[in-house]
Tab-separated table of C-alpha atoms in Angstrom:
chain	number	residue	atom	x	y	z
A	5	MET	CA	127.822	98.732	112.686
A	6	LEU	CA	125.241	96.079	113.192
A	7	GLU	CA	127.290	93.212	112.201
A	8	ASN	CA	128.878	94.065	115.322
A	9	PHE	CA	126.600	92.978	117.706
A	10	LYS	CA	126.327	89.425	118.693
A	11	PHE	CA	123.088	88.430	120.653
A	12	VAL	CA	123.904	85.375	122.986
A	13	LEU	CA	121.084	83.208	124.452
A	14	SER	CA	121.957	81.632	127.726
A	15	HIS	CA	120.562	78.095	128.502
A	16	THR	CA	116.967	78.928	126.486
A	17	THR	CA	114.144	76.248	127.504
A	18	HIS	CA	111.800	77.020	124.386
A	19	PRO	CA	112.967	76.431	121.148
A	20	GLY	CA	110.116	78.684	119.632
A	21	ASN	CA	111.975	81.314	121.695
A	22	ILE	CA	114.987	80.890	119.765
A	23	GLY	CA	113.302	81.008	116.079
A	24	ALA	CA	111.621	83.948	117.105
A	25	SER	CA	114.735	86.045	118.337
A	26	ALA	CA	116.450	84.681	115.218
A	27	ARG	CA	113.329	86.444	113.052
A	28	ALA	CA	113.702	89.469	115.765
A	29	LEU	CA	117.501	89.961	114.675
A	30	LYS	CA	117.204	90.018	110.976
A	31	VAL	CA	114.403	92.086	110.801
A	32	MET	CA	116.136	94.413	112.014
A	33	GLY	CA	119.511	93.923	110.171
A	34	LEU	CA	121.072	91.829	112.782
A	35	SER	CA	122.369	88.453	112.422
A	36	GLN	CA	124.609	87.186	114.846
A	37	LEU	CA	123.032	84.389	117.393
A	38	ALA	CA	125.169	82.578	120.121
A	39	LEU	CA	123.074	79.914	122.165
A	40	VAL	CA	124.742	79.040	125.152
A	41	ASN	CA	123.445	75.181	126.237
A	42	PRO	CA	120.520	75.316	124.667
A	43	SER	CA	117.574	72.816	125.691
A	44	ASN	CA	116.832	71.950	122.297
A	45	PHE	CA	118.463	73.015	119.156
A	46	PRO	CA	118.273	72.552	116.225
A	47	SER	CA	114.484	71.994	116.445
A	48	ALA	CA	111.455	72.006	113.939
A	49	GLN	CA	109.610	74.649	116.335
A	50	ALA	CA	112.663	76.957	116.084
A	51	THR	CA	112.934	76.798	112.197
A	52	GLU	CA	108.987	77.245	112.199
A	53	ARG	CA	108.937	80.610	114.367
A	54	ALA	CA	111.780	81.844	112.761
A	55	SER	CA	109.781	82.298	109.048
A	56	ARG	CA	112.546	83.108	106.905
A	57	ALA	CA	114.991	83.957	109.060
A	58	ASP	CA	116.475	80.142	109.431
A	59	ASP	CA	119.307	81.634	107.675
A	60	ILE	CA	120.131	83.009	110.955
A	61	LEU	CA	119.278	79.333	112.834
A	62	ALA	CA	121.785	78.016	110.301
A	63	SER	CA	124.604	80.148	110.917
A	64	ALA	CA	124.268	80.507	114.979
A	65	GLN	CA	127.185	79.397	117.155
A	66	VAL	CA	126.250	76.884	119.579
A	67	PHE	CA	128.806	77.337	122.737
A	68	VAL	CA	129.053	75.177	126.155
A	69	THR	CA	129.469	78.277	128.153
A	70	VAL	CA	128.946	81.655	128.372
A	71	GLU	CA	132.872	82.809	128.411
A	72	GLU	CA	133.202	81.278	125.262
A	73	ALA	CA	130.533	82.718	123.500
A	74	VAL	CA	131.669	86.190	124.539
A	75	ALA	CA	135.623	85.633	124.407
A	76	ASP	CA	135.827	87.918	121.351
A	77	CYS	CA	133.281	90.585	122.591
A	78	ARG	CA	135.039	93.884	123.773
A	79	LEU	CA	132.107	94.658	125.890
A	80	VAL	CA	129.775	92.359	127.266
A	81	VAL	CA	125.392	93.808	128.462
A	82	GLY	CA	123.313	91.660	130.575
A	83	THR	CA	119.629	91.949	129.531
A	84	SER	CA	116.504	91.860	131.992
A	85	ALA	CA	113.042	92.970	132.640
A	86	ARG	CA	113.222	93.370	136.194
A	87	THR	CA	115.284	95.215	138.918
A	88	ARG	CA	117.183	93.738	141.063
A	89	THR	CA	121.037	94.619	143.119
A	90	LEU	CA	123.037	94.800	139.944
A	91	PRO	CA	127.065	94.865	140.428
A	92	SER	CA	127.093	96.863	137.085
A	93	GLN	CA	126.056	100.403	135.645
A	94	LEU	CA	122.254	100.012	134.932
A	95	VAL	CA	120.952	101.666	131.865
A	96	THR	CA	118.039	102.082	129.629
A	97	PRO	CA	118.163	100.366	125.932
A	98	ARG	CA	118.157	103.937	124.684
A	99	GLU	CA	120.875	104.795	127.057
A	100	LEU	CA	123.102	101.841	125.989
A	101	VAL	CA	122.966	103.131	122.500
A	102	GLU	CA	124.771	106.378	123.659
A	103	LEU	CA	127.229	104.162	125.839
A	104	ILE	CA	128.523	102.213	122.687
A	105	LEU	CA	128.357	105.264	120.461
A	106	GLN	CA	130.369	107.152	122.751
A	107	GLN	CA	133.057	103.950	122.650
A	108	PRO	CA	133.202	102.875	119.041
A	109	ALA	CA	136.270	101.176	119.347
A	110	ARG	CA	134.281	98.712	122.207
A	111	VAL	CA	133.129	96.395	119.469
A	112	PRO	CA	132.277	93.090	119.462
A	113	VAL	CA	129.305	93.682	121.923
A	114	ALA	CA	127.729	90.935	123.231
A	115	ILE	CA	124.094	91.352	124.369
A	116	LEU	CA	123.614	88.612	126.707
A	117	PHE	CA	120.194	87.118	127.691
A	118	GLY	CA	119.408	84.456	130.621
A	119	THR	CA	117.049	81.745	130.761
A	120	GLU	CA	113.528	82.552	130.363
A	121	ASN	CA	112.403	81.730	134.042
A	122	SER	CA	114.921	83.091	136.372
A	123	GLY	CA	116.948	85.670	133.630
A	124	LEU	CA	120.929	85.564	134.030
A	125	THR	CA	123.140	83.695	136.840
A	126	ASN	CA	124.929	85.522	139.573
A	127	ASP	CA	128.100	84.382	137.132
A	128	GLU	CA	126.726	85.607	134.106
A	129	LEU	CA	125.727	89.095	135.531
A	130	HIS	CA	129.706	89.485	136.658
A	131	MET	CA	130.497	89.390	133.375
A	132	CYS	CA	129.003	92.404	132.237
A	133	ASN	CA	130.178	95.497	131.892
A	134	TYR	CA	126.883	97.086	131.634
A	135	HIS	CA	123.479	96.271	132.386
A	136	VAL	CA	120.389	97.119	130.379
A	137	CYS	CA	117.073	97.335	132.034
A	138	ILE	CA	113.726	97.319	129.331
A	139	PRO	CA	111.463	99.415	131.647
A	140	THR	CA	108.090	97.706	132.039
A	141	ASN	CA	104.688	97.513	133.783
A	142	PRO	CA	105.909	96.666	138.013
A	143	GLU	CA	103.031	94.947	138.641
A	144	TYR	CA	103.754	92.477	135.706
A	145	SER	CA	107.426	92.475	134.256
A	146	SER	CA	107.220	88.839	132.507
A	147	LEU	CA	108.705	89.941	129.267
A	148	ASN	CA	109.030	87.525	126.648
A	149	LEU	CA	112.578	86.341	125.980
A	150	ALA	CA	112.043	86.533	121.843
A	151	SER	CA	110.386	90.220	122.897
A	152	ALA	CA	113.282	91.566	124.768
A	153	VAL	CA	115.757	90.607	121.881
A	154	GLN	CA	113.316	92.354	119.633
A	155	LEU	CA	112.955	95.511	122.026
A	156	ILE	CA	117.094	95.424	122.109
A	157	ALA	CA	117.482	94.573	118.417
A	158	TYR	CA	114.849	97.918	117.261
A	159	GLU	CA	116.985	100.424	119.414
A	160	LEU	CA	120.128	99.702	117.946
A	161	ARG	CA	118.939	99.733	114.731
A	162	LEU	CA	117.495	102.805	115.552
A	163	GLY	CA	121.090	103.635	116.806
A	164	PHE	CA	123.362	102.038	114.287
A	165	ALA	CA	121.312	101.448	110.632
A	166	GLN	CA	122.847	103.339	108.282
A	167	THR	CA	119.811	103.394	106.449
A	168	PRO	CA	117.377	106.910	106.598
A	169	GLU	CA	114.880	106.281	109.258
A	170	LEU	CA	111.800	106.534	106.799
A	171	PRO	CA	111.479	105.311	102.844
A	172	GLU	CA	110.985	107.864	100.807
A	173	GLN	CA	107.176	108.045	100.099
A	174	ARG	CA	106.087	107.613	96.471
A	175	ILE	CA	103.446	109.876	95.459
A	176	LEU	CA	101.260	110.431	92.508
A	177	ASP	CA	100.901	113.967	90.986
A	178	ASN	CA	97.193	113.678	91.938
A	179	GLU	CA	98.085	113.136	95.476
A	180	GLN	CA	100.723	116.153	95.419
A	181	PRO	CA	99.363	118.705	98.330
A	182	ILE	CA	97.429	121.583	96.969
A	183	SER	CA	99.098	125.492	97.198
A	184	ARG	CA	97.876	127.827	99.922
A	185	GLU	CA	96.341	130.167	96.810
A	186	GLN	CA	94.593	126.815	95.340
A	187	LEU	CA	93.112	126.579	99.207
A	188	SER	CA	91.903	129.815	99.121
A	189	GLY	CA	90.326	129.136	95.553
A	190	LEU	CA	88.697	126.107	97.446
A	191	LEU	CA	87.800	128.450	100.565
A	192	GLU	CA	86.040	130.972	98.167
A	193	HIS	CA	84.141	128.396	95.947
A	194	PHE	CA	82.810	126.833	99.639
A	195	ASP	CA	81.797	130.580	100.668
A	196	GLU	CA	80.010	131.326	97.311
A	197	ALA	CA	77.849	127.755	97.844
A	198	MET	CA	77.128	128.568	101.644
A	199	ARG	CA	75.670	132.083	100.236
A	200	LYS	CA	73.801	130.455	97.862
A	201	THR	CA	72.445	127.922	99.687
A	202	GLY	CA	71.081	130.521	102.233
A	203	TYR	CA	73.413	128.725	104.958
A	204	LEU	CA	75.904	131.920	105.616
A	205	LYS	CA	73.612	134.516	106.371
A	206	GLN	CA	71.963	133.036	109.060
A	207	ASN	CA	75.195	132.439	111.179
A	208	HIS	CA	78.286	134.840	112.022
A	209	GLU	CA	80.137	134.854	108.905
A	210	LYS	CA	83.697	135.418	110.632
A	211	GLN	CA	83.614	132.567	112.793
A	212	ILE	CA	82.717	130.183	110.086
A	213	ASP	CA	85.273	132.005	107.861
A	214	ILE	CA	87.702	131.074	110.381
A	215	ARG	CA	86.773	127.987	111.448
A	216	MET	CA	86.718	126.856	107.521
A	217	ASN	CA	90.318	128.192	106.845
A	218	ARG	CA	91.633	126.262	109.985
A	219	LEU	CA	89.566	123.255	109.065
A	220	PHE	CA	91.467	122.763	105.866
A	221	SER	CA	94.592	124.133	106.610
A	222	LYS	CA	94.930	121.284	108.892
A	223	ALA	CA	93.979	118.578	106.509
A	224	ASN	CA	96.553	119.103	103.744
A	225	LEU	CA	94.681	118.773	101.116
A	226	THR	CA	95.454	116.728	98.149
A	227	HIS	CA	94.768	117.691	94.234
A	228	SER	CA	92.564	114.668	94.055
A	229	GLU	CA	90.622	115.682	97.235
A	230	MET	CA	90.431	119.269	96.395
A	231	ASN	CA	88.861	118.000	92.996
A	232	ILE	CA	85.809	116.215	94.571
A	233	LEU	CA	85.173	118.940	97.214
A	234	ARG	CA	85.296	121.291	93.940
A	235	GLY	CA	83.149	119.308	91.723
A	236	PHE	CA	80.365	118.335	94.635
A	237	LEU	CA	80.305	122.809	95.275
A	238	ARG	CA	79.925	123.112	91.321
A	239	SER	CA	77.039	120.314	91.620
A	240	VAL	CA	75.452	122.473	94.503
A	241	LEU	CA	76.158	125.597	92.915
A	242	TYR	CA	74.333	124.443	89.919
A	243	ARG	CA	70.751	123.167	92.316
A	244	CYS	CA	70.675	126.609	93.082
A	245	GLN	CA	70.621	128.486	90.400
B	5	MET	CA	97.365	107.996	129.869
B	6	LEU	CA	97.967	104.532	129.200
B	7	GLU	CA	94.932	103.358	129.790
B	8	ASN	CA	93.852	105.231	126.702
B	9	PHE	CA	95.400	103.208	124.362
B	10	LYS	CA	93.618	100.244	122.740
B	11	PHE	CA	95.017	98.156	120.513
B	12	VAL	CA	92.797	96.817	117.832
B	13	LEU	CA	93.763	93.681	115.729
B	14	SER	CA	91.844	93.033	112.599
B	15	HIS	CA	91.934	90.005	111.129
B	16	THR	CA	94.433	87.778	112.767
B	17	THR	CA	94.963	84.503	111.489
B	18	HIS	CA	97.216	83.123	114.185
B	19	PRO	CA	95.575	82.847	117.674
B	20	GLY	CA	99.360	82.614	119.199
B	21	ASN	CA	99.689	85.776	117.776
B	22	ILE	CA	96.760	87.120	119.829
B	23	GLY	CA	98.091	85.853	123.008
B	24	ALA	CA	101.916	86.814	122.400
B	25	SER	CA	100.126	90.336	121.885
B	26	ALA	CA	98.123	90.194	125.138
B	27	ARG	CA	101.378	89.486	127.219
B	28	ALA	CA	102.959	92.323	124.827
B	29	LEU	CA	100.392	94.794	126.236
B	30	LYS	CA	100.366	93.652	130.079
B	31	VAL	CA	104.321	94.192	130.164
B	32	MET	CA	103.891	97.511	128.950
B	33	GLY	CA	100.981	98.379	131.350
B	34	LEU	CA	98.517	98.495	128.620
B	35	SER	CA	95.522	96.855	128.931
B	36	GLN	CA	92.755	97.432	125.878
B	37	LEU	CA	92.619	94.481	123.297
B	38	ALA	CA	90.195	94.613	120.628
B	39	LEU	CA	90.109	92.130	117.700
B	40	VAL	CA	88.299	92.366	114.403
B	41	ASN	CA	86.945	89.262	112.797
B	42	PRO	CA	89.687	86.652	114.138
B	43	SER	CA	90.076	83.589	113.200
B	44	ASN	CA	90.122	81.769	115.720
B	45	PHE	CA	89.356	83.026	119.361
B	46	PRO	CA	89.120	82.233	122.764
B	47	SER	CA	91.744	79.419	122.016
B	48	ALA	CA	93.940	77.124	123.845
B	49	GLN	CA	97.092	78.499	121.828
B	50	ALA	CA	96.163	81.982	123.151
B	51	THR	CA	95.851	81.740	126.176
B	52	GLU	CA	99.325	79.648	126.607
B	53	ARG	CA	101.017	82.097	124.571
B	54	ALA	CA	99.634	85.025	126.899
B	55	SER	CA	101.335	83.344	129.965
B	56	ARG	CA	100.010	84.853	132.976
B	57	ALA	CA	98.076	88.083	130.746
B	58	ASP	CA	95.080	85.842	130.291
B	59	ASP	CA	92.931	88.472	132.001
B	60	ILE	CA	93.846	91.249	129.199
B	61	LEU	CA	92.183	87.972	126.563
B	62	ALA	CA	89.477	87.652	129.028
B	63	SER	CA	88.435	91.657	128.469
B	64	ALA	CA	89.442	91.542	124.753
B	65	GLN	CA	86.666	93.093	122.805
B	66	VAL	CA	85.674	91.282	119.396
B	67	PHE	CA	84.199	93.157	116.684
B	68	VAL	CA	83.087	92.261	113.251
B	69	THR	CA	84.022	95.149	111.634
B	70	VAL	CA	87.106	98.135	112.396
B	71	GLU	CA	84.481	100.709	112.168
B	72	GLU	CA	82.668	99.519	114.902
B	73	ALA	CA	85.914	98.592	116.868
B	74	VAL	CA	87.626	102.250	116.445
B	75	ALA	CA	84.004	103.967	116.776
B	76	ASP	CA	84.212	105.747	120.261
B	77	CYS	CA	87.972	106.462	119.117
B	78	ARG	CA	89.507	110.299	118.475
B	79	LEU	CA	92.471	109.432	116.618
B	80	VAL	CA	93.346	105.870	114.728
B	81	VAL	CA	96.736	105.193	113.773
B	82	GLY	CA	97.675	102.330	111.501
B	83	THR	CA	101.133	100.667	111.685
B	84	SER	CA	103.103	99.108	109.005
B	85	ALA	CA	106.545	97.656	108.596
B	86	ARG	CA	106.571	97.758	104.781
B	87	THR	CA	106.820	100.773	102.971
B	88	ARG	CA	104.005	101.420	100.426
B	89	THR	CA	102.485	104.555	99.255
B	90	LEU	CA	100.207	105.742	101.868
B	91	PRO	CA	97.124	108.120	102.190
B	92	SER	CA	98.218	109.559	105.485
B	93	GLN	CA	101.183	111.041	107.581
B	94	LEU	CA	104.038	108.670	107.852
B	95	VAL	CA	105.652	108.612	111.385
B	96	THR	CA	108.323	106.574	112.989
B	97	PRO	CA	107.031	105.272	116.623
B	98	ARG	CA	108.851	107.792	118.416
B	99	GLU	CA	107.722	110.635	116.144
B	100	LEU	CA	103.780	108.989	117.227
B	101	VAL	CA	104.329	109.581	120.862
B	102	GLU	CA	105.556	113.382	119.960
B	103	LEU	CA	102.172	113.533	118.128
B	104	ILE	CA	100.221	112.377	120.676
B	105	LEU	CA	101.859	114.722	123.421
B	106	GLN	CA	101.003	117.435	121.457
B	107	GLN	CA	97.098	116.374	121.351
B	108	PRO	CA	96.325	115.432	124.698
B	109	ALA	CA	92.712	115.752	124.260
B	110	ARG	CA	92.379	113.240	121.108
B	111	VAL	CA	91.958	109.951	123.386
B	112	PRO	CA	91.031	106.919	123.326
B	113	VAL	CA	93.884	106.583	120.642
B	114	ALA	CA	93.405	103.239	118.543
B	115	ILE	CA	96.740	101.225	116.995
B	116	LEU	CA	95.369	99.382	114.339
B	117	PHE	CA	97.186	96.334	113.174
B	118	GLY	CA	96.642	94.294	109.628
B	119	THR	CA	96.649	90.438	109.583
B	120	GLU	CA	99.799	88.615	109.533
B	121	ASN	CA	100.293	88.137	105.797
B	122	SER	CA	99.297	91.546	103.785
B	123	GLY	CA	98.882	94.269	106.608
B	124	LEU	CA	96.023	96.784	106.556
B	125	THR	CA	93.894	96.926	103.554
B	126	ASN	CA	92.892	100.186	101.715
B	127	ASP	CA	89.875	100.430	103.238
B	128	GLU	CA	91.592	100.183	106.612
B	129	LEU	CA	94.357	102.606	106.313
B	130	HIS	CA	92.217	105.050	105.049
B	131	MET	CA	90.552	105.104	108.388
B	132	CYS	CA	93.813	106.406	109.780
B	133	ASN	CA	94.798	109.909	111.194
B	134	TYR	CA	98.712	108.653	111.299
B	135	HIS	CA	100.465	105.853	109.748
B	136	VAL	CA	103.275	104.596	112.267
B	137	CYS	CA	106.132	102.420	110.385
B	138	ILE	CA	108.690	100.703	112.282
B	139	PRO	CA	111.815	100.988	110.937
B	140	THR	CA	113.679	97.486	109.959
B	141	ASN	CA	115.442	95.948	107.446
B	142	PRO	CA	114.551	96.601	103.785
B	143	GLU	CA	115.839	93.279	102.778
B	144	TYR	CA	113.724	91.480	105.367
B	145	SER	CA	110.685	93.401	106.667
B	146	SER	CA	108.412	90.295	107.991
B	147	LEU	CA	108.165	91.829	111.581
B	148	ASN	CA	106.165	89.636	113.963
B	149	LEU	CA	102.645	90.611	114.562
B	150	ALA	CA	102.891	90.374	118.338
B	151	SER	CA	106.422	91.976	118.264
B	152	ALA	CA	105.153	95.104	116.298
B	153	VAL	CA	102.420	95.455	119.006
B	154	GLN	CA	105.527	94.602	122.276
B	155	LEU	CA	107.242	97.463	119.880
B	156	ILE	CA	104.601	100.305	119.596
B	157	ALA	CA	103.317	99.220	123.263
B	158	TYR	CA	107.140	99.650	124.404
B	159	GLU	CA	107.276	102.978	123.000
B	160	LEU	CA	103.774	104.525	124.620
B	161	ARG	CA	105.271	103.213	128.010
B	162	LEU	CA	108.285	105.259	127.397
B	163	GLY	CA	106.556	107.871	126.498
B	164	PHE	CA	103.446	107.855	128.236
B	165	ALA	CA	104.115	105.999	131.455
B	166	GLN	CA	107.088	107.815	133.595
B	167	THR	CA	105.754	111.380	132.739
B	168	PRO	CA	103.156	113.006	135.358
B	169	GLU	CA	99.860	113.210	134.039
B	170	LEU	CA	99.688	115.572	131.170
B	171	PRO	CA	98.928	119.269	132.016
B	172	GLU	CA	95.335	119.869	132.009
B	173	GLN	CA	94.549	122.034	128.919
B	174	ARG	CA	91.342	123.428	128.940
B	175	ILE	CA	89.580	123.145	125.601
B	176	LEU	CA	86.185	124.296	125.081
B	177	ASP	CA	83.765	121.603	124.564
B	178	ASN	CA	83.243	122.714	121.310
B	179	GLU	CA	86.935	122.632	120.132
B	180	GLN	CA	87.138	119.080	121.543
B	181	PRO	CA	87.858	116.441	118.627
B	182	ILE	CA	85.064	114.525	117.432
B	183	SER	CA	85.179	110.643	117.765
B	184	ARG	CA	85.558	107.934	114.749
B	185	GLU	CA	81.303	107.606	115.180
B	186	GLN	CA	80.617	111.005	114.191
B	187	LEU	CA	83.087	111.174	111.203
B	188	SER	CA	81.465	108.489	109.937
B	189	GLY	CA	78.050	110.378	110.297
B	190	LEU	CA	79.300	113.368	108.845
B	191	LEU	CA	80.611	111.617	105.815
B	192	GLU	CA	77.125	109.693	105.473
B	193	HIS	CA	75.648	113.681	105.259
B	194	PHE	CA	78.117	114.337	102.495
B	195	ASP	CA	77.494	111.543	100.344
B	196	GLU	CA	73.629	112.152	100.835
B	197	ALA	CA	74.181	115.808	99.770
B	198	MET	CA	76.554	114.509	96.688
B	199	ARG	CA	73.776	112.293	95.707
B	200	LYS	CA	71.355	115.062	96.200
B	201	THR	CA	73.320	117.775	94.139
B	202	GLY	CA	73.671	114.625	91.505
B	203	TYR	CA	77.606	115.308	91.921
B	204	LEU	CA	78.043	111.222	93.051
B	205	LYS	CA	76.445	109.527	90.409
B	206	GLN	CA	78.299	111.091	87.525
B	207	ASN	CA	81.581	109.718	89.446
B	208	HIS	CA	83.495	106.982	90.167
B	209	GLU	CA	81.410	106.582	94.071
B	210	LYS	CA	84.443	104.002	95.203
B	211	GLN	CA	87.247	106.673	94.875
B	212	ILE	CA	85.545	109.371	96.354
B	213	ASP	CA	84.469	108.031	99.177
B	214	ILE	CA	88.073	106.555	99.828
B	215	ARG	CA	89.117	110.589	99.287
B	216	MET	CA	86.835	111.958	101.850
B	217	ASN	CA	87.428	109.227	104.230
B	218	ARG	CA	90.952	110.074	104.104
B	219	LEU	CA	90.144	113.790	103.852
B	220	PHE	CA	88.426	114.037	106.698
B	221	SER	CA	90.588	111.711	108.793
B	222	LYS	CA	93.565	113.608	107.711
B	223	ALA	CA	91.819	116.857	109.505
B	224	ASN	CA	91.279	115.981	112.830
B	225	LEU	CA	88.099	117.881	112.923
B	226	THR	CA	86.410	119.570	116.314
B	227	HIS	CA	82.957	119.777	117.057
B	228	SER	CA	82.617	123.454	115.683
B	229	GLU	CA	83.861	122.329	112.986
B	230	MET	CA	82.032	119.434	112.171
B	231	ASN	CA	78.711	121.641	112.857
B	232	ILE	CA	79.364	123.956	110.397
B	233	LEU	CA	80.094	121.647	107.821
B	234	ARG	CA	76.750	119.586	108.934
B	235	GLY	CA	74.881	123.079	109.008
B	236	PHE	CA	76.266	123.523	105.401
B	237	LEU	CA	74.950	119.841	104.459
B	238	ARG	CA	71.446	120.689	105.767
B	239	SER	CA	71.327	123.817	103.714
B	240	VAL	CA	72.268	122.173	100.780
B	241	LEU	CA	69.794	119.294	101.028
B	242	TYR	CA	67.087	121.801	101.783
B	243	ARG	CA	67.332	123.520	98.932
B	244	CYS	CA	67.278	120.374	97.069
B	245	GLN	CA	64.023	118.924	97.861
């Protein structure tokens, strides 16, 4: 599904933003970049900021008008960090994902970004089926263009990537969590050491018992961590003989 | 609530990323930026990329070590776009917001970002209570540093800006979470006791140090729990005189 999104940057002024947008797309698994009348492209600055996403730049399509850039799309979504009177339905990035999920046949989808200083023109706005507004600080809503691309691309990845959210964590045996029984053994070991050192008798046993249990339950101990604590407690007991 | 988040950038190489991060924070209504040993700061490039967020740069705190930067924080969250074996619980940015909502007393919160090329060091990783992983394209996970800052700041804004102030949870002073500085003090106390009992010298010091740090970072200690452990350690040291 991610291959069905085309990011259209209209009249981009700074080539660095084009490069950074390419990187922002690729890191989220998107690849279609279209440029409408960019001020300066191709450019060394764009390539530099793209890092190793220069394949996205190389395959970027360049158009003279937004009309041409979105001609093959079945849904056109305008973007803005600012709030203003808009002709189309205003949604958050997260709501946009829901809307697209409800209309699976409306692909390809164009996500349209205006020029850096003034955003989408009125003509561009009227071309959009939806308008997505990224929530920002009302006192400073100056979201960088490539950052806006990054945020929308991120929401699309969360909504449409097939891959599981988080990778499998490889865990060494020693880093596997201990059992409840092993935890009880550790707490008894602590209890013994606390008695032998004389700490426990001066205090409220029950309260300490409850808190030690709580503390080490929260900690989700691994075998290696338990072994360290037990080694320390053995040394304590040895010294208290 | 947004004022309780401190973004800590460790050993940042490119000043442009510092400026872009300042802008990324301000546009989401965040303001606390801490820099640990930046390669080049202040710098004209940082100021340029900050756009009109240079007040965030001007008020940025600069530290020599990550420990100092997070000393006053009650939750330390590491960030990565890469997958690897991690010592602490791995969550998505969205899950992180939920976790923080469930533990409203654990502020200030530090969000820790490693250096551009290699991310967090092992020592930095082991300081974290949680680890947040931004989902990316497994074939190209090279998320720009300022883009990572932007994405986390965006999720925090969605999670915390609109919501009314969190309901006042009545928590006894003794059950408040300890600060990172207090945790460092406790770990030093353990270290002293482990030396005095003879446990530490027989073992691999560095490995034990790392695991003790990790264990008690995960445990999210309260004052009462810290006091019990310190009381016990005092008794141990008393017996080892």
